Amino acid sequence: MPATILFILKALEGRGAERMVTTLASAYVKMGHSVHILCLENTQDMSLGAGIHYHVVPYDKVFFPQDLAPSSTQSADYRTVAQRIDNYVLSQIGTPDLILANIYKINWIMAYSQLPNIVNVLHTALSKQFQNQLSDAPIQTLKHLQMVYGAHPCSCVSEGARKDLLSLLGAVTQTTTIYNPCDMINIKTKAEQTRDIEQLGLIKNNYIIHVASFDTMKGHLDLLQAYSKTERKMPLVLVGKGKLEADSKQLARQLGISDCVRFLGFQSNPYPLIASAALMVLTSKFEGFGYVIVEAQALSVPVISTDCPFGPRELLPAKNLIPVDDIDGLAMLIDQVINDRAQYVVPLNQQLLPHHIAKQYLAFGTKLVR
């Protein structure tokens, strides 16, 4: 029997969580379900597949402060937006059989929702995401997070992230681990789209690629320092945008490697660039999953990563991992891979294909309403 599936996001930005949502949404459409994506901002960096209904319920930019101790006025704002979402969903969509609330700010809002069948999807590890707040105001922060994540069942994108949740907050709700889906067919199709990499000064199978938003947790500065210590047989290509892009460019100049590093900005379709790379590198300080790892695996591209909490070690063997902050070790590993690429190709786990993951979410949601 067809189900009504609703995904809720802040916006359709081009990050891992949003890629997970669009991939899973397309899988549900193929399975014959009614699929809706609701956002609070009309920012759309990503295209949606046929059959996916797109909705925007604006929150009027009245809140989302960084403070984890919302005043009564701020709490009222959150409740107002949650009520606005509830009213819109019930009048325009009906009662969904499954609601997947993605990203912390959405989880916070939906803690006040009266809609049924809500599952919070955690894309990262809470102890890392809120490390500073937990240090500065531990009791206040824990109370707030227990409220947010105790409101609805939680699905975590890695077992490490789930254990982190339980360790931090206790058994405040039902939890499960469901990995992010990887649409191998779609990725390969997009990778085949024409892209003249030579115009970018690149040669097929002769560059290293890193795809991530320029954010502290993604480790761009560590990567640049490590790359400067390599033999630099191949250029380094950085795909993404973000607040630390200027700092990264400055560091590249300071290290004297600007002529070897290409900053290509955000790419709506990075797959031709990934497919033509000699090596994919992930240098995150922490991850919930590590989406680019499975994307590289889908394209049979060698991939290495920092052994950060919590996703990469569940996707890669030990030889493909290097400790976080080990700049010299990362440099050595990059050179090793460049000299023996075949040894670092890791096949994609077929259980990560979208229809498998889609069924797991439905099974978890069905179990909850019994």
mmCIF file of N, CA, C and O in Angstrom, residues 7-9 11-30 35-39 43-54 100 102 123 180-183 186-187 190 268 271 291 295 354 358:
data_model
loop_
_atom_site.group_PDB
_atom_site.id
_atom_site.type_symbol
_atom_site.label_atom_id
_atom_site.label_comp_id
_atom_site.label_asym_id
_atom_site.label_seq_id
_atom_site.Cartn_x
_atom_site.Cartn_y
_atom_site.Cartn_z
ATOM 1 N N PHE A 7 9.772 14.626 4.111
ATOM 2 C CA PHE A 7 11.096 15.022 4.590
ATOM 3 C C PHE A 7 11.033 16.505 4.951
ATOM 4 O O PHE A 7 10.483 17.306 4.186
ATOM 5 N N ILE A 8 11.630 16.879 6.075
ATOM 6 C CA ILE A 8 11.679 18.288 6.462
ATOM 7 C C ILE A 8 13.138 18.710 6.590
ATOM 8 O O ILE A 8 13.938 18.047 7.257
ATOM 9 N N LEU A 9 13.469 19.807 5.925
ATOM 10 C CA LEU A 9 14.825 20.350 5.884
ATOM 11 C C LEU A 9 14.776 21.861 6.074
ATOM 12 O O LEU A 9 13.747 22.494 5.836
ATOM 13 N N ALA A 11 16.800 23.857 4.171
ATOM 14 C CA ALA A 11 16.866 24.291 2.773
ATOM 15 C C ALA A 11 17.538 23.193 1.964
ATOM 16 O O ALA A 11 18.218 22.323 2.514
ATOM 17 N N LEU A 12 17.358 23.245 0.647
ATOM 18 C CA LEU A 12 17.980 22.248 -0.232
ATOM 19 C C LEU A 12 19.374 22.711 -0.649
ATOM 20 O O LEU A 12 19.642 23.006 -1.808
ATOM 21 N N GLU A 13 20.262 22.786 0.326
ATOM 22 C CA GLU A 13 21.646 23.135 0.060
ATOM 23 C C GLU A 13 22.404 21.872 -0.347
ATOM 24 O O GLU A 13 21.962 20.761 -0.100
ATOM 25 N N GLY A 14 23.577 22.060 -0.944
ATOM 26 C CA GLY A 14 24.277 20.914 -1.511
ATOM 27 C C GLY A 14 25.196 20.203 -0.557
ATOM 28 O O GLY A 14 26.384 20.025 -0.843
ATOM 29 N N ARG A 15 24.689 19.776 0.582
ATOM 30 C CA ARG A 15 25.505 19.075 1.568
ATOM 31 C C ARG A 15 25.065 17.620 1.681
ATOM 32 O O ARG A 15 24.108 17.190 1.057
ATOM 33 N N GLY A 16 25.762 16.893 2.554
ATOM 34 C CA GLY A 16 25.488 15.468 2.664
ATOM 35 C C GLY A 16 24.076 15.138 3.086
ATOM 36 O O GLY A 16 23.442 14.231 2.546
ATOM 37 N N ALA A 17 23.551 15.871 4.067
ATOM 38 C CA ALA A 17 22.194 15.590 4.547
ATOM 39 C C ALA A 17 21.169 15.809 3.442
ATOM 40 O O ALA A 17 20.224 15.029 3.288
ATOM 41 N N GLU A 18 21.371 16.880 2.672
ATOM 42 C CA GLU A 18 20.439 17.170 1.590
ATOM 43 C C GLU A 18 20.559 16.146 0.466
ATOM 44 O O GLU A 18 19.551 15.768 -0.147
ATOM 45 N N ARG A 19 21.759 15.666 0.199
ATOM 46 C CA ARG A 19 21.936 14.611 -0.807
ATOM 47 C C ARG A 19 21.255 13.324 -0.350
ATOM 48 O O ARG A 19 20.660 12.602 -1.154
ATOM 49 N N MET A 20 21.342 13.047 0.950
ATOM 50 C CA MET A 20 20.659 11.879 1.492
ATOM 51 C C MET A 20 19.154 11.996 1.270
ATOM 52 O O MET A 20 18.493 11.044 0.837
ATOM 53 N N VAL A 21 18.600 13.172 1.545
ATOM 54 C CA VAL A 21 17.161 13.378 1.428
ATOM 55 C C VAL A 21 16.703 13.211 -0.015
ATOM 56 O O VAL A 21 15.728 12.504 -0.296
ATOM 57 N N THR A 22 17.388 13.850 -0.954
ATOM 58 C CA THR A 22 16.957 13.773 -2.352
ATOM 59 C C THR A 22 17.116 12.360 -2.904
ATOM 60 O O THR A 22 16.280 11.897 -3.688
ATOM 61 N N THR A 23 18.163 11.661 -2.491
ATOM 62 C CA THR A 23 18.364 10.273 -2.932
ATOM 63 C C THR A 23 17.264 9.374 -2.398
ATOM 64 O O THR A 23 16.674 8.567 -3.130
ATOM 65 N N LEU A 24 16.974 9.502 -1.118
ATOM 66 C CA LEU A 24 15.953 8.663 -0.498
ATOM 67 C C LEU A 24 14.563 9.005 -1.034
ATOM 68 O O LEU A 24 13.734 8.112 -1.258
ATOM 69 N N ALA A 25 14.326 10.295 -1.275
ATOM 70 C CA ALA A 25 13.032 10.714 -1.821
ATOM 71 C C ALA A 25 12.787 10.071 -3.184
ATOM 72 O O ALA A 25 11.688 9.568 -3.465
ATOM 73 N N SER A 26 13.800 10.071 -4.029
ATOM 74 C CA SER A 26 13.655 9.456 -5.355
ATOM 75 C C SER A 26 13.405 7.962 -5.244
ATOM 76 O O SER A 26 12.642 7.385 -6.029
ATOM 77 N N ALA A 27 14.034 7.325 -4.273
ATOM 78 C CA ALA A 27 13.823 5.887 -4.073
ATOM 79 C C ALA A 27 12.376 5.604 -3.695
ATOM 80 O O ALA A 27 11.767 4.641 -4.191
ATOM 81 N N TYR A 28 11.809 6.423 -2.831
ATOM 82 C CA TYR A 28 10.413 6.222 -2.431
ATOM 83 C C TYR A 28 9.452 6.445 -3.595
ATOM 84 O O TYR A 28 8.435 5.754 -3.716
ATOM 85 N N VAL A 29 9.773 7.412 -4.472
ATOM 86 C CA VAL A 29 8.946 7.627 -5.660
ATOM 87 C C VAL A 29 8.947 6.368 -6.523
ATOM 88 O O VAL A 29 7.896 5.904 -6.993
ATOM 89 N N LYS A 30 10.124 5.782 -6.732
ATOM 90 C CA LYS A 30 10.236 4.573 -7.545
ATOM 91 C C LYS A 30 9.486 3.406 -6.921
ATOM 92 O O LYS A 30 9.023 2.494 -7.621
ATOM 93 N N VAL A 35 5.644 11.330 -2.128
ATOM 94 C CA VAL A 35 6.840 11.872 -1.480
ATOM 95 C C VAL A 35 6.819 13.396 -1.492
ATOM 96 O O VAL A 35 6.588 14.027 -2.528
ATOM 97 N N HIS A 36 7.114 13.984 -0.331
ATOM 98 C CA HIS A 36 7.103 15.436 -0.173
ATOM 99 C C HIS A 36 8.373 15.886 0.550
ATOM 100 O O HIS A 36 8.825 15.223 1.493
ATOM 101 N N ILE A 37 8.925 17.003 0.109
ATOM 102 C CA ILE A 37 10.030 17.652 0.810
ATOM 103 C C ILE A 37 9.570 19.050 1.197
ATOM 104 O O ILE A 37 9.143 19.830 0.347
ATOM 105 N N LEU A 38 9.664 19.357 2.486
ATOM 106 C CA LEU A 38 9.256 20.667 2.994
ATOM 107 C C LEU A 38 10.479 21.376 3.550
ATOM 108 O O LEU A 38 11.212 20.817 4.381
ATOM 109 N N CYS A 39 10.703 22.604 3.078
ATOM 110 C CA CYS A 39 11.838 23.400 3.535
ATOM 111 C C CYS A 39 11.356 24.701 4.172
ATOM 112 O O CYS A 39 10.259 25.182 3.880
ATOM 113 N N THR A 43 15.909 28.161 -0.664
ATOM 114 C CA THR A 43 17.251 28.060 -1.239
ATOM 115 C C THR A 43 17.377 26.666 -1.835
ATOM 116 O O THR A 43 17.261 25.676 -1.112
ATOM 117 N N GLN A 44 17.591 26.574 -3.126
ATOM 118 C CA GLN A 44 17.595 25.261 -3.780
ATOM 119 C C GLN A 44 18.831 25.108 -4.646
ATOM 120 O O GLN A 44 18.852 25.475 -5.809
ATOM 121 N N ASP A 45 19.901 24.565 -4.044
ATOM 122 C CA ASP A 45 21.128 24.266 -4.776
ATOM 123 C C ASP A 45 21.036 22.921 -5.491
ATOM 124 O O ASP A 45 21.885 22.597 -6.316
ATOM 125 N N MET A 46 20.042 22.126 -5.137
ATOM 126 C CA MET A 46 19.937 20.777 -5.671
ATOM 127 C C MET A 46 18.631 20.612 -6.431
ATOM 128 O O MET A 46 17.591 21.148 -6.038
ATOM 129 N N SER A 47 18.678 19.859 -7.517
ATOM 130 C CA SER A 47 17.470 19.580 -8.286
ATOM 131 C C SER A 47 16.758 18.367 -7.683
ATOM 132 O O SER A 47 17.371 17.529 -7.030
ATOM 133 N N LEU A 48 15.455 18.317 -7.909
ATOM 134 C CA LEU A 48 14.655 17.218 -7.392
ATOM 135 C C LEU A 48 14.186 16.327 -8.529
ATOM 136 O O LEU A 48 13.868 16.809 -9.616
ATOM 137 N N GLY A 49 14.129 15.045 -8.257
ATOM 138 C CA GLY A 49 13.662 14.099 -9.259
ATOM 139 C C GLY A 49 12.174 14.231 -9.506
ATOM 140 O O GLY A 49 11.431 14.823 -8.718
ATOM 141 N N ALA A 50 11.731 13.672 -10.615
ATOM 142 C CA ALA A 50 10.312 13.705 -10.970
ATOM 143 C C ALA A 50 9.487 12.998 -9.904
ATOM 144 O O ALA A 50 9.906 11.988 -9.337
ATOM 145 N N GLY A 51 8.320 13.556 -9.635
ATOM 146 C CA GLY A 51 7.410 12.926 -8.699
ATOM 147 C C GLY A 51 7.569 13.364 -7.260
ATOM 148 O O GLY A 51 6.786 12.960 -6.394
ATOM 149 N N ILE A 52 8.579 14.199 -6.967
ATOM 150 C CA ILE A 52 8.787 14.692 -5.605
ATOM 151 C C ILE A 52 8.106 16.053 -5.465
ATOM 152 O O ILE A 52 8.361 16.971 -6.240
ATOM 153 N N HIS A 53 7.229 16.176 -4.488
ATOM 154 C CA HIS A 53 6.505 17.424 -4.264
ATOM 155 C C HIS A 53 7.322 18.324 -3.330
ATOM 156 O O HIS A 53 7.721 17.891 -2.245
ATOM 157 N N TYR A 54 7.544 19.566 -3.756
ATOM 158 C CA TYR A 54 8.394 20.499 -3.014
ATOM 159 C C TYR A 54 7.528 21.581 -2.375
ATOM 160 O O TYR A 54 6.685 22.183 -3.025
ATOM 161 N N LEU A 100 10.515 12.403 8.231
ATOM 162 C CA LEU A 100 11.941 12.365 8.548
ATOM 163 C C LEU A 100 12.436 13.798 8.697
ATOM 164 O O LEU A 100 12.526 14.548 7.715
ATOM 165 N N ASN A 102 15.262 16.349 9.376
ATOM 166 C CA ASN A 102 16.713 16.352 9.195
ATOM 167 C C ASN A 102 17.341 17.664 9.658
ATOM 168 O O ASN A 102 16.790 18.729 9.405
ATOM 169 N N HIS A 123 22.559 13.340 11.494
ATOM 170 C CA HIS A 123 23.583 13.189 10.475
ATOM 171 C C HIS A 123 24.997 13.342 11.034
ATOM 172 O O HIS A 123 25.971 13.246 10.284
ATOM 173 N N ASN A 180 23.344 6.201 5.372
ATOM 174 C CA ASN A 180 22.897 7.016 4.246
ATOM 175 C C ASN A 180 22.852 6.176 2.975
ATOM 176 O O ASN A 180 23.715 5.319 2.753
ATOM 177 N N PRO A 181 21.877 6.412 2.112
ATOM 178 C CA PRO A 181 21.787 5.659 0.859
ATOM 179 C C PRO A 181 22.776 6.184 -0.182
ATOM 180 O O PRO A 181 23.133 7.366 -0.175
ATOM 181 N N CYS A 182 23.192 5.316 -1.054
ATOM 182 C CA CYS A 182 24.067 5.706 -2.151
ATOM 183 C C CYS A 182 23.445 5.230 -3.462
ATOM 184 O O CYS A 182 23.353 4.026 -3.712
ATOM 185 N N ASP A 183 23.022 6.170 -4.281
ATOM 186 C CA ASP A 183 22.390 5.849 -5.564
ATOM 187 C C ASP A 183 23.480 5.666 -6.616
ATOM 188 O O ASP A 183 23.833 6.592 -7.352
ATOM 189 N N ASN A 186 22.540 6.558 -10.317
ATOM 190 C CA ASN A 186 22.438 7.994 -10.550
ATOM 191 C C ASN A 186 23.807 8.661 -10.546
ATOM 192 O O ASN A 186 24.095 9.531 -11.372
ATOM 193 N N ILE A 187 24.648 8.240 -9.609
ATOM 194 C CA ILE A 187 25.994 8.815 -9.521
ATOM 195 C C ILE A 187 26.787 8.512 -10.785
ATOM 196 O O ILE A 187 27.449 9.390 -11.355
ATOM 197 N N LYS A 190 25.428 10.634 -13.704
ATOM 198 C CA LYS A 190 25.876 12.025 -13.620
ATOM 199 C C LYS A 190 27.374 12.146 -13.889
ATOM 200 O O LYS A 190 27.834 13.149 -14.438
ATOM 201 N N SER A 268 27.263 21.773 -8.615
ATOM 202 C CA SER A 268 25.982 21.076 -8.471
ATOM 203 C C SER A 268 26.105 19.615 -8.889
ATOM 204 O O SER A 268 25.380 18.750 -8.390
ATOM 205 N N TYR A 271 30.272 14.869 -9.760
ATOM 206 C CA TYR A 271 30.639 13.478 -10.051
ATOM 207 C C TYR A 271 31.594 13.304 -11.223
ATOM 208 O O TYR A 271 32.458 12.411 -11.170
ATOM 209 N N TYR A 291 29.656 10.994 3.477
ATOM 210 C CA TYR A 291 28.966 10.692 2.221
ATOM 211 C C TYR A 291 29.917 10.541 1.045
ATOM 212 O O TYR A 291 29.746 9.670 0.186
ATOM 213 N N GLU A 295 30.374 7.780 -2.269
ATOM 214 C CA GLU A 295 30.294 8.286 -3.636
ATOM 215 C C GLU A 295 31.548 7.908 -4.416
ATOM 216 O O GLU A 295 31.472 7.509 -5.589
ATOM 217 N N PRO A 354 19.772 2.659 -2.414
ATOM 218 C CA PRO A 354 18.620 3.403 -1.872
ATOM 219 C C PRO A 354 17.416 2.572 -1.467
ATOM 220 O O PRO A 354 16.800 2.846 -0.432
ATOM 221 N N ALA A 358 15.639 2.784 2.111
ATOM 222 C CA ALA A 358 14.246 3.246 2.163
ATOM 223 C C ALA A 358 13.377 2.259 2.945
ATOM 224 O O ALA A 358 12.539 2.658 3.765
#
